[in-house]
Short mmCIF file of C-alpha atoms (C1' of nucleotides) in Angstrom, two decimals:
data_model
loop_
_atom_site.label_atom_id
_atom_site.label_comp_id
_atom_site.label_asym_id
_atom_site.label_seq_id
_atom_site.Cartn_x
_atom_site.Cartn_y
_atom_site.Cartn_z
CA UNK Q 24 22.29 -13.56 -23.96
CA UNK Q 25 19.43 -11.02 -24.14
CA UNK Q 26 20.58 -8.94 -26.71
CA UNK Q 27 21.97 -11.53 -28.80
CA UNK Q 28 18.54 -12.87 -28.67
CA UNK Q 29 17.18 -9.74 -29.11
CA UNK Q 30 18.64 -9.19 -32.89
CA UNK Q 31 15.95 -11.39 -34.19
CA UNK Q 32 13.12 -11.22 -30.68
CA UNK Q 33 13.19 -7.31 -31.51
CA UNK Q 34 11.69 -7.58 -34.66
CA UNK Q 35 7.72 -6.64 -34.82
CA UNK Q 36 5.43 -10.01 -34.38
CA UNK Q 37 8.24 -11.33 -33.33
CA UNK Q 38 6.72 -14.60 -31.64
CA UNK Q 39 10.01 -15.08 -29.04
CA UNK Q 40 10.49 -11.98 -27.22
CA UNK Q 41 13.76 -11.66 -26.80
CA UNK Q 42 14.48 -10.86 -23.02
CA UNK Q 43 10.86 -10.48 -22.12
CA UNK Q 44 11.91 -10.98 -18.23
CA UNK Q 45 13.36 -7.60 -18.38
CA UNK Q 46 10.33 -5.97 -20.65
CA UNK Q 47 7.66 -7.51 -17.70
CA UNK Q 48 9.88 -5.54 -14.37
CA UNK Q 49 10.05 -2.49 -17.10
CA UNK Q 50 5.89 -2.78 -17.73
CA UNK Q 51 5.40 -3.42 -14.15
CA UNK Q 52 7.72 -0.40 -13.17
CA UNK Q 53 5.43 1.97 -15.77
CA UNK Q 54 2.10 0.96 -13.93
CA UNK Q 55 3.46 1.73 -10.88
CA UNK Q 56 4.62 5.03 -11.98
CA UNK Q 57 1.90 6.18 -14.02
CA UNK Q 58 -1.04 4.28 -12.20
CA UNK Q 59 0.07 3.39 -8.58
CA UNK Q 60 1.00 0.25 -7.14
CA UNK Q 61 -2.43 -0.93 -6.41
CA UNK Q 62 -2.91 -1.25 -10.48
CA UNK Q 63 0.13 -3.50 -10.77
CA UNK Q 64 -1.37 -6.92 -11.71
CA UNK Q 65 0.43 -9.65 -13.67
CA UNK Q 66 -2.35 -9.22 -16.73
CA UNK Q 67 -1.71 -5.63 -16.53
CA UNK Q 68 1.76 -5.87 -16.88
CA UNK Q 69 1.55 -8.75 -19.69
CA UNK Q 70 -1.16 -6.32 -21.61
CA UNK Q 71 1.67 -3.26 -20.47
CA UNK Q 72 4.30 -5.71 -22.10
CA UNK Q 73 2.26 -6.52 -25.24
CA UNK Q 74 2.23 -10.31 -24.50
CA UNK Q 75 -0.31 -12.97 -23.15
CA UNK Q 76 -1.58 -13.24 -19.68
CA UNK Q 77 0.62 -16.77 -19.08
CA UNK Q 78 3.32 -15.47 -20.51
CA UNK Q 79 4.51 -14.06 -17.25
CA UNK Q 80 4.59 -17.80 -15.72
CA UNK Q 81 7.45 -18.56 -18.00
CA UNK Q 82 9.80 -15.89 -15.96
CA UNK Q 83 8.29 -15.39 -12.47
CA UNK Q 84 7.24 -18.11 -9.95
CA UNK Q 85 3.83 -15.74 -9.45
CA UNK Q 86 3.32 -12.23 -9.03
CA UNK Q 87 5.21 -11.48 -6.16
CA UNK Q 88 8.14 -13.16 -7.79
CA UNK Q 89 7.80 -10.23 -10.07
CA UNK Q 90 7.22 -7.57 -7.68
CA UNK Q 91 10.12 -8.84 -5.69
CA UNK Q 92 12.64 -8.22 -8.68
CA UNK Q 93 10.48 -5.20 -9.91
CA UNK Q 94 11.79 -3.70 -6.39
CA UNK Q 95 15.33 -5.38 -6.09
CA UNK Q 96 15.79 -3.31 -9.03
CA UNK Q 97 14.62 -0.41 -7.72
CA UNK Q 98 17.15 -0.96 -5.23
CA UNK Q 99 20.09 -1.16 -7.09
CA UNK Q 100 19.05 1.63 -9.43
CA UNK Q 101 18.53 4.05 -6.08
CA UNK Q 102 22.27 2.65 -4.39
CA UNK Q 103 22.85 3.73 -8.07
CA UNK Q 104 21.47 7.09 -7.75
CA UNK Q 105 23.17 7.63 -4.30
CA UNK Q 106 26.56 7.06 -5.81
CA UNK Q 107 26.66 8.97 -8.68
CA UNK Q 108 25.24 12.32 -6.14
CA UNK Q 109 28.21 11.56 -3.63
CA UNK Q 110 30.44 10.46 -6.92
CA UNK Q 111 33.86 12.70 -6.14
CA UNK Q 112 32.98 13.98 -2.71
CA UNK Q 113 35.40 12.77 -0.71
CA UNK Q 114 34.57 14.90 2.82
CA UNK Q 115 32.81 13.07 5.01
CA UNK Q 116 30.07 15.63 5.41
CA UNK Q 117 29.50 16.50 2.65
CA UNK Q 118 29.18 13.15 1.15
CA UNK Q 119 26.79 12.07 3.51
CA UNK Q 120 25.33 15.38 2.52
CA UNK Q 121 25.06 14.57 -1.17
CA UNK Q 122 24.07 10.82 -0.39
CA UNK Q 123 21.15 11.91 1.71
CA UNK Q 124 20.48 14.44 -1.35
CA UNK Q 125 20.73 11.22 -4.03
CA UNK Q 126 17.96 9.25 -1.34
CA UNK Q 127 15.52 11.87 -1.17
CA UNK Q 128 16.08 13.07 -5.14
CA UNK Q 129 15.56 9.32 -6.21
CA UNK Q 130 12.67 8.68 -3.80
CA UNK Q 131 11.06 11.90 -5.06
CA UNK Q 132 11.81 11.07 -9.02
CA UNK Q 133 10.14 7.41 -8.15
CA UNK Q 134 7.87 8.19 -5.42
CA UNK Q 135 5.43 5.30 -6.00
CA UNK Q 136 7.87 2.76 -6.75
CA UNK Q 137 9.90 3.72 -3.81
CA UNK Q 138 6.95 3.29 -1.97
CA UNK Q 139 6.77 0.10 -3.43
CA UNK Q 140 10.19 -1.03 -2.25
CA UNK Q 141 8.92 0.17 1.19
CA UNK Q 142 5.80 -1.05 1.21
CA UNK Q 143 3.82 -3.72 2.82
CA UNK Q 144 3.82 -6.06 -0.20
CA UNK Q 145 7.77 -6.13 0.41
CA UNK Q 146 6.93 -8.14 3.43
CA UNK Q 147 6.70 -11.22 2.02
CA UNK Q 148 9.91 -11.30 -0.14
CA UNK Q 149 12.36 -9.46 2.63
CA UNK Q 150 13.87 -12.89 2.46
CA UNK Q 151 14.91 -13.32 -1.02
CA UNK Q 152 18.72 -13.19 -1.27
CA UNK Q 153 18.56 -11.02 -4.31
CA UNK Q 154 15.91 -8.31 -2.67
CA UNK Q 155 18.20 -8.40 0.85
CA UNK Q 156 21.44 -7.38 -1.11
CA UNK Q 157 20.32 -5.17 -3.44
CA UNK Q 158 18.14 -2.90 -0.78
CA UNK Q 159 21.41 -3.14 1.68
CA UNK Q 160 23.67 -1.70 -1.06
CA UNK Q 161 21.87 1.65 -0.72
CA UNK Q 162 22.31 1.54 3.43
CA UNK Q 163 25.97 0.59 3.28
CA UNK Q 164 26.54 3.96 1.42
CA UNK Q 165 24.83 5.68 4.15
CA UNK Q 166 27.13 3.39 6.99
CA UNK Q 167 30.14 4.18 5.68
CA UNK Q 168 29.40 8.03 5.40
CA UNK Q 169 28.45 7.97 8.63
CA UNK Q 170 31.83 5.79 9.78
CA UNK Q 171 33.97 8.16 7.85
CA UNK Q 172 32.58 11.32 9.49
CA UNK Q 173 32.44 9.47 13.25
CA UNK Q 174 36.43 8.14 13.46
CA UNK Q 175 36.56 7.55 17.15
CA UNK Q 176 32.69 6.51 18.15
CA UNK Q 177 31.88 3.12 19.40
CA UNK Q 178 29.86 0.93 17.66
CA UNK Q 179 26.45 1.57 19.36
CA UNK Q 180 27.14 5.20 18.60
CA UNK Q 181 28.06 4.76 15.07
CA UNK Q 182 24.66 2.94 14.98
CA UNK Q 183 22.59 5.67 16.80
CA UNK Q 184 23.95 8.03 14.33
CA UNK Q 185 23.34 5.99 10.68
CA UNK Q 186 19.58 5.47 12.33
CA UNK Q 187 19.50 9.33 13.04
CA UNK Q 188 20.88 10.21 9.49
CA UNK Q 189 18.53 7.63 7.81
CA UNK Q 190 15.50 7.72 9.60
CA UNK Q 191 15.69 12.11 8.75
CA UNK Q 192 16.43 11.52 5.26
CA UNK Q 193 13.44 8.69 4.45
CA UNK Q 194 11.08 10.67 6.70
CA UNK Q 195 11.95 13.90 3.78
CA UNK Q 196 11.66 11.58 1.09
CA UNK Q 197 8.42 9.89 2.68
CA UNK Q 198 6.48 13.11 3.34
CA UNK Q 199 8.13 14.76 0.17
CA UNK Q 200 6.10 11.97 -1.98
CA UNK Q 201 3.08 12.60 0.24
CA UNK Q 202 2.88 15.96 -1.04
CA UNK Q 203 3.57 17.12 3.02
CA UNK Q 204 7.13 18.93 2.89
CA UNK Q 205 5.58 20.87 0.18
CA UNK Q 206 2.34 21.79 2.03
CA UNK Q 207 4.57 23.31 5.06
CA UNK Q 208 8.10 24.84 3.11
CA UNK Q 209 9.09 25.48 -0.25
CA UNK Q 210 10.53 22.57 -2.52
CA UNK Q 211 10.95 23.32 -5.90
CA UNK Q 212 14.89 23.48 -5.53
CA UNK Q 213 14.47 19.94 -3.40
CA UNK Q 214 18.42 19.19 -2.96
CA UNK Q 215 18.75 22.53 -1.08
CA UNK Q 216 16.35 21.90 1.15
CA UNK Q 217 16.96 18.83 1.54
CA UNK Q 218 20.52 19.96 2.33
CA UNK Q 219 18.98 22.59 4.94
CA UNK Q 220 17.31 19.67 6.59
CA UNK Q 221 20.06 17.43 6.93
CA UNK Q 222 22.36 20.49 8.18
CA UNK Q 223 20.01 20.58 11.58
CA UNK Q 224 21.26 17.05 12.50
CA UNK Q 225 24.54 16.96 14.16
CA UNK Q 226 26.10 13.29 13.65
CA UNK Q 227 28.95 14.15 15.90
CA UNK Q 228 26.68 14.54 18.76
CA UNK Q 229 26.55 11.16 19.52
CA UNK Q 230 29.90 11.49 20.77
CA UNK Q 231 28.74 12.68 24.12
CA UNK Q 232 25.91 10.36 24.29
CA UNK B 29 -27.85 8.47 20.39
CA UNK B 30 -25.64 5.34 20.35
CA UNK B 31 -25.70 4.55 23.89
CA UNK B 32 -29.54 5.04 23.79
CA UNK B 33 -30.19 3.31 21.20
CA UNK B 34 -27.25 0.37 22.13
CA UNK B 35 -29.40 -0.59 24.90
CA UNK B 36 -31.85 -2.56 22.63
CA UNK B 37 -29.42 -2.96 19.98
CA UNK B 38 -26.49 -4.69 21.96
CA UNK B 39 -29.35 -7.83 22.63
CA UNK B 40 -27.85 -10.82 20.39
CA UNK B 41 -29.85 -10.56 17.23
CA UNK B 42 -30.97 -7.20 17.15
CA UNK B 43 -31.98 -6.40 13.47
CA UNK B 44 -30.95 -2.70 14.24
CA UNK B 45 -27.17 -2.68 15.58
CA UNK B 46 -27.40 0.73 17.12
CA UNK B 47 -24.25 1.97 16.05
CA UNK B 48 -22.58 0.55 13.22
CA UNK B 49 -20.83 3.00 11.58
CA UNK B 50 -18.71 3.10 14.71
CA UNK B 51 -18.87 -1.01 14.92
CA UNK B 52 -17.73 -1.00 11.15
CA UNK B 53 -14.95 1.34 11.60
CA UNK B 54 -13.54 -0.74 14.78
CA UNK B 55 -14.10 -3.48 12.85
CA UNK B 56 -11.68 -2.33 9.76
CA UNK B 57 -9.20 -1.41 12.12
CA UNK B 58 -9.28 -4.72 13.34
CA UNK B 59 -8.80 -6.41 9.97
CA UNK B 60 -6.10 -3.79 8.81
CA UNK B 61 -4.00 -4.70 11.96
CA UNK B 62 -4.16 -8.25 11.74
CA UNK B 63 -4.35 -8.32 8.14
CA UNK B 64 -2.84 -6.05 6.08
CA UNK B 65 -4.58 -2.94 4.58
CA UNK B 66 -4.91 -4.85 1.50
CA UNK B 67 -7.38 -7.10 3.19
CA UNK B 68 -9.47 -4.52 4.00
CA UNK B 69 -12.28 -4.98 2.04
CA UNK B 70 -15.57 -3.86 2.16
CA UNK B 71 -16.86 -7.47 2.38
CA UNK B 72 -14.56 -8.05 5.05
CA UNK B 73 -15.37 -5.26 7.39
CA UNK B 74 -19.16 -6.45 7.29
CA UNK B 75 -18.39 -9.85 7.78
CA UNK B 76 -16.35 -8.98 10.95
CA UNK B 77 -18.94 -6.91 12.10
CA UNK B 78 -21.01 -9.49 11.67
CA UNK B 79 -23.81 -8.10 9.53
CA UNK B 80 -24.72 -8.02 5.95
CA UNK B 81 -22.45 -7.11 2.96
CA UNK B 82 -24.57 -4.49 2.27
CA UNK B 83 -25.25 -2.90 5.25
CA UNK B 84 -22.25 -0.72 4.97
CA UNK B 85 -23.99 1.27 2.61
CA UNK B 86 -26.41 2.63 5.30
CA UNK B 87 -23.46 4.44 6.33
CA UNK B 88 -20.64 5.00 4.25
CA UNK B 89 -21.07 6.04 0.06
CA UNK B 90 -18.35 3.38 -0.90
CA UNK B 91 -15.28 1.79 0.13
CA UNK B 92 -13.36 4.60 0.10
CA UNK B 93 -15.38 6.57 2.66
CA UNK B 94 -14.90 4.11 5.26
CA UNK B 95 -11.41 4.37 4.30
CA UNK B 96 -11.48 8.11 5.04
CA UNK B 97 -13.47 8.09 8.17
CA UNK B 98 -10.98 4.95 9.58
CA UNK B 99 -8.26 7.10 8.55
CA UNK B 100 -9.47 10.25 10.19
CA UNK B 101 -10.25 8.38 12.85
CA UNK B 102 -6.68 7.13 13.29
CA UNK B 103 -5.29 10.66 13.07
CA UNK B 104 -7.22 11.38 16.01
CA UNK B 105 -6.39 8.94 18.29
CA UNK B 106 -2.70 9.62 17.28
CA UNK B 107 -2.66 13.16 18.26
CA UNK B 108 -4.18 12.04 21.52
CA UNK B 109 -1.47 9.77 22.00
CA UNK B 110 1.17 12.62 21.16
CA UNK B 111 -0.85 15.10 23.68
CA UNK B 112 -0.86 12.24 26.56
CA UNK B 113 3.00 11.63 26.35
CA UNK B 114 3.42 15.42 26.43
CA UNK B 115 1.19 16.16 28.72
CA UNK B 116 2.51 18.68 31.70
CA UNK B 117 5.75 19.09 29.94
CA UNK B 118 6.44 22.90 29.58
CA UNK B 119 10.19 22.77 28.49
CA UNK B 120 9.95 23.26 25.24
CA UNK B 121 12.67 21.32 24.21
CA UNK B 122 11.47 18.56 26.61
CA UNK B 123 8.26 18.81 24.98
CA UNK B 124 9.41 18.53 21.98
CA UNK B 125 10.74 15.84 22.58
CA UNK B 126 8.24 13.77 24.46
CA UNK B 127 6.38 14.55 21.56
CA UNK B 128 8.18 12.65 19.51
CA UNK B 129 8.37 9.52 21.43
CA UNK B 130 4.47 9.91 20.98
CA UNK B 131 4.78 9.68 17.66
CA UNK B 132 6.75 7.15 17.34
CA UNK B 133 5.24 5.00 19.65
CA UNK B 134 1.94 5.25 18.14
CA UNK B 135 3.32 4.47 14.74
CA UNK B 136 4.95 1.24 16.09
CA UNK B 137 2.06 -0.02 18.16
CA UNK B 138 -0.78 0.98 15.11
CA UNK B 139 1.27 0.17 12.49
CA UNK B 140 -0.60 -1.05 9.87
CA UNK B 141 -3.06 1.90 10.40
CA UNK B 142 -0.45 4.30 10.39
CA UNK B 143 0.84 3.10 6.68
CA UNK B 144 -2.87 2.78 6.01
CA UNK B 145 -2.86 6.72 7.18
CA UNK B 146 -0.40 7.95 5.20
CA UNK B 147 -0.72 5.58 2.54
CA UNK B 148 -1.67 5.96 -1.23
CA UNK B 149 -4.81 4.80 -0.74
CA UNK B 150 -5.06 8.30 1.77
CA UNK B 151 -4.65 10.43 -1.22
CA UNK B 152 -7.69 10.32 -2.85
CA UNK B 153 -9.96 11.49 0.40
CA UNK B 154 -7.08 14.36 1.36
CA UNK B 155 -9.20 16.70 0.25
CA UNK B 156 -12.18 15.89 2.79
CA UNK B 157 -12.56 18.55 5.91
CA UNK B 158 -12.74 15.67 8.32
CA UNK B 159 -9.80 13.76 7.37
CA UNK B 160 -7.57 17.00 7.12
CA UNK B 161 -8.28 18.47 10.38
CA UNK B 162 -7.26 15.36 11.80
CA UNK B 163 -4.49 14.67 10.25
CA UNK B 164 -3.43 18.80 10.76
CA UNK B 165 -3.93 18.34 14.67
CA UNK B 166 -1.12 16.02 14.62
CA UNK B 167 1.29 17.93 12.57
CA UNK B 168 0.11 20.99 14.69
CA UNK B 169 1.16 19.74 18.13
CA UNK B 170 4.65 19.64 16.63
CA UNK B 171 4.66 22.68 15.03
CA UNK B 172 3.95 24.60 18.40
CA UNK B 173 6.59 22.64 20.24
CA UNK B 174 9.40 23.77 17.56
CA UNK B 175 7.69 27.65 17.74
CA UNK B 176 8.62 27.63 21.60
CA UNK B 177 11.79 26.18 21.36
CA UNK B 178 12.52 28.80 18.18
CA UNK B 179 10.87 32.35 19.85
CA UNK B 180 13.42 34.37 17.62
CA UNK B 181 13.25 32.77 14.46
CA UNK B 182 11.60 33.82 11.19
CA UNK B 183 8.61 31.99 9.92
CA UNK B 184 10.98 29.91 6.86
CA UNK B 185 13.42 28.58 9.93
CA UNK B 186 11.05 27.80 11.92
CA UNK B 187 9.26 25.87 8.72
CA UNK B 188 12.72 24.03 8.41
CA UNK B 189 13.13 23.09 12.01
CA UNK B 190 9.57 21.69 11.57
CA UNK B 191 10.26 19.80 8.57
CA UNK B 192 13.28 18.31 10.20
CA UNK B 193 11.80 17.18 13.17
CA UNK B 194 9.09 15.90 11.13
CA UNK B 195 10.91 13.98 9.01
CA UNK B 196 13.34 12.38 11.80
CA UNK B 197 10.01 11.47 13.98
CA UNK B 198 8.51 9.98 10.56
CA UNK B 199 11.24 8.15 9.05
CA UNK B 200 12.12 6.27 12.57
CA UNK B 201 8.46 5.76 12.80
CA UNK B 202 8.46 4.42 9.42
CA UNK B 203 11.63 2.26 9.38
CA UNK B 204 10.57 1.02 12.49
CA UNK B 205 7.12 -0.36 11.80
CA UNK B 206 9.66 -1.89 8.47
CA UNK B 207 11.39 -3.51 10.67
CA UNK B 208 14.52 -1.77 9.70
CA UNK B 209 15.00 0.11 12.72
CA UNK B 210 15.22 -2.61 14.51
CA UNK B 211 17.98 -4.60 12.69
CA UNK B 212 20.36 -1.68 12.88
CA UNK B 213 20.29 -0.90 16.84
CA UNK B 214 18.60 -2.53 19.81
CA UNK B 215 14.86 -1.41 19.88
CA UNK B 216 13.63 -3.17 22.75
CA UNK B 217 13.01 0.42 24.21
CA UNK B 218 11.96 2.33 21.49
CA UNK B 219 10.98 5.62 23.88
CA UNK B 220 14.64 5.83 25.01
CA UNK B 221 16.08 5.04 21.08
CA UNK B 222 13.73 7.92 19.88
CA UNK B 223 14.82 9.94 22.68
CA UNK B 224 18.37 9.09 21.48
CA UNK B 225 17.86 9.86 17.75
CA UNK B 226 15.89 13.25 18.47
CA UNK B 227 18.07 14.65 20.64
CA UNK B 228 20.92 14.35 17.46
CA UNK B 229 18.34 17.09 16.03
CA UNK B 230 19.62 20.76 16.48
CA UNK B 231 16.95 23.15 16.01
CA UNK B 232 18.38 25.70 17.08
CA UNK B 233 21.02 25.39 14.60
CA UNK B 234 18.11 27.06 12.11
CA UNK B 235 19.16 30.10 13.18
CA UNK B 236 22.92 30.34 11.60
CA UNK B 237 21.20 29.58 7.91
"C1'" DT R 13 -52.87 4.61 25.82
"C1'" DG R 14 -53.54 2.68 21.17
"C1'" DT R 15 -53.01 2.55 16.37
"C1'" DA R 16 -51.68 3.83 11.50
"C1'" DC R 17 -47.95 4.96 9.03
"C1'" DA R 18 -43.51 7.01 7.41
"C1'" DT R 19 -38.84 6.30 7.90
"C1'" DC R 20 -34.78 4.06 8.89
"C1'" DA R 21 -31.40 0.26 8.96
"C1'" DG R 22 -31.05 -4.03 8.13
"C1'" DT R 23 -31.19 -8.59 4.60
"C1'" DG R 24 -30.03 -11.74 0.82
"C1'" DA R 25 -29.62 -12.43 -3.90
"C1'" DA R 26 -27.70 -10.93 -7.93
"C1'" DC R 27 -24.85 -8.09 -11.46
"C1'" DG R 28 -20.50 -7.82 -13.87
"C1'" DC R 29 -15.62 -7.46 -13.32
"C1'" DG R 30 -10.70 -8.27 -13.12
"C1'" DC R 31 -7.79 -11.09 -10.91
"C1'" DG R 32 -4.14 -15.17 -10.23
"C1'" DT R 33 -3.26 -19.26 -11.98
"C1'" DT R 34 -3.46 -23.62 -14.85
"C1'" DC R 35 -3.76 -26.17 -18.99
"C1'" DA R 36 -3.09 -28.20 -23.44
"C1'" DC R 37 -1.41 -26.28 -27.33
"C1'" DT R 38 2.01 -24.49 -30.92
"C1'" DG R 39 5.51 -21.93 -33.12
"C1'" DA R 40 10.52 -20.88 -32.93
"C1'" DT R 41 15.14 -22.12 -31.72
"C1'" DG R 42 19.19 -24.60 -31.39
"C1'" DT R 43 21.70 -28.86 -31.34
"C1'" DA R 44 23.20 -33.82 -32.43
"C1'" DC R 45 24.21 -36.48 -36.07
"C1'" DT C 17 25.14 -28.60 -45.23
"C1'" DG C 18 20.65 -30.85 -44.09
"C1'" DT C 19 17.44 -32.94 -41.19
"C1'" DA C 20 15.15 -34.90 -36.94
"C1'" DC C 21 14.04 -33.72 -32.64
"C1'" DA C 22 14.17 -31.90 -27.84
"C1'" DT C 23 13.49 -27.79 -25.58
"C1'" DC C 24 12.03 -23.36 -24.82
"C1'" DA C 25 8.85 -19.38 -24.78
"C1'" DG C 26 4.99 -18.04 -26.41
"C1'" DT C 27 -0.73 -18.45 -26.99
"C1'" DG C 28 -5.67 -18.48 -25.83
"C1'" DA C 29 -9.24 -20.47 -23.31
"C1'" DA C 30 -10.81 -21.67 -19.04
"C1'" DC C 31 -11.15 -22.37 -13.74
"C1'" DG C 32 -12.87 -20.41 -9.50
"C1'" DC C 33 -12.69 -16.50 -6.54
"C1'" DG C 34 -13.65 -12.34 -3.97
"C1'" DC C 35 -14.69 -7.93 -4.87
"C1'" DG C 36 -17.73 -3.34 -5.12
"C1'" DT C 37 -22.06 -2.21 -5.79
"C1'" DT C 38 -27.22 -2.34 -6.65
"C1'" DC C 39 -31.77 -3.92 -5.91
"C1'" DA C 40 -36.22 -5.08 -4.09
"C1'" DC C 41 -37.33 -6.60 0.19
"C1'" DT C 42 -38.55 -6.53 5.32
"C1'" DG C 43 -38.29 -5.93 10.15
"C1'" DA C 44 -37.83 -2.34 13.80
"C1'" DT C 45 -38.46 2.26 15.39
"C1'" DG C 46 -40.58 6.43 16.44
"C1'" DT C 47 -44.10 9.82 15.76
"C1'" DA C 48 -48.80 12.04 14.71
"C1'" DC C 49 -53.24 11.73 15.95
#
DNA sequence: TGTACATCAGTGAACGCGCGTTCACTGATGTAC
DNA sequence: TGTACATCAGTGAACGCGCGTTCACTGATGTAC
């Protein structure tokens, strides 16, 4: 549909857009890169997206409608991310090695639209079905690492030790994007040290919990 | 100086308040708890303080000083809370990990102020003295804790244990206050669940890298 | 102890601004006949 | 193939709002004499 549309909407002055839905998350997801989430207003993105200040209404219910998507897609691009670091790495640890490399890479490539997708304004759309899936994609990669290194633990352990492996990897790619980890170690090769980190936490442990 | 001067100024309708910088940063604190940091304006805070919109300016250059000084301020009373919940433990892995239920804890029961703390809003006053002592004193008690439990190591492992700690403390702070924590595993007592997580940490294991 | 005065910490009105959202509109598109 | 028309996706002007900040002011405080 879009880029049938777009053969004639692409065209300069072009007074239908085309897919203009997909231009406005783009324009919002360039403010929040380049000027920080607090910039991010719906004339902003329409002047970001070279179109009116209503134009927006004709795609989103209101601004968070737009933030909402702007961060379900973040979502699915980082579960995206994830994959294609673990893509071929079929040991357990070392896949949920290179998946805990893809979280902290992509957080640290997209720092303030991950914070974004983490943030406070999130709050309000948690509910939407299309937020909810797309920001569990990314987890279920981390589960089923976890699972496949953890054959015989229970459920609650299984559970202890996906929190464990999460809550270290966001907490690197959280004080990575806070400038922190690099105040206190050295992070210019950040997938090695992000791999020196993870090494420290022993999954299996949880097996004599 | 407060206190003396509180005792006129805490009569209803005192034209001089005695201490409102202090009143105005309580009073932001309030509003960021049961609001939202994004409510947090300057407007706000004087209104809940109960005084003029302008008044603020008697005691803070602009918005983003009050900012600082609540944020500071935060910092503070969250390396108190780490130093109470480790307080009299020598072991240091014990301590170690006490401390981390202290941070934790203080992260879920402030936690507005604690995203307000190491927020984006946080990076523009980084650079002032008072804000980054308090936020080092924090990072410090930690840093200690992993130095006793690591008397052999080099200065780079012991920066890696550090980090890793860090970042496990941090990210289950942070998923927590998200709410994410707590749809994964029971959180009803988060002390013992940190306890849980933490002790998945290996420091020690530093050492073999 | 009393008084003049400088200083401090408030007040209230006003400024200009960008925001979210609504509205009546209009140009472009696609479809029924 | 051509035309009338419904629908869609834009426009631009306007609304009311709360914000940060400034200003001239005034009441309270404390100090010098």
């Amino acid at each position: 549909m879009a880029a049938k549309a777009k053969t004639k909407g692409s065209a300069a002055g072009a007074y239908h857009h085309g897919d203009l839905r997909r231009a406005l998350i783009d324009a919002a997801r360039r403010i929040v890169e380049s000027e920080g989430a607090a910039e991010v207003s719906l004339r902003a993105v329409a002047r970001e997206a070279g179109v009116s200040q209503a134009a927006p209404y004709h795609h989103f219910a209101d601004k968070n409608a737009l933030l909402a998507a702007l961060a379900a897609n973040g979502f699915r691009d980082f579960a995206d991310a994830m994959r294609i670091q673990a893509k071929g790495v079929s040991d357990p640890d070392e896949r949920l090695g290179a998946l805990g490399v893809g979280y902290v890479l992509y957080a640290a490539k997209n720092a303030a639209l991950f914070r974004l997708m983490h943030g406070p304004s999130c709050e309000s759309f948690v509910a939407s079905a299309e937020f909810k899936e797309a920001a569990d994609a990314g987890f279920a990669l981390l589960r089923d690492a976890v699972d496949a290194c953890l054959p015989k633990a229970t459920r609650t352990q299984i559970a202890h030790a996906c929190a464990a492996a999460w809550a270290l990897v966001h907490g690197t790619a959280v004080l990575y994007a806070d400038g922190r980890l690099g105040a206190l170690l050295d992070t210019r090769n950040l997938a090695a040290t992000t791999r020196k980190l993870t090494q420290l936490l022993d999954v299996r442990q949880v097996l004599e919990q």
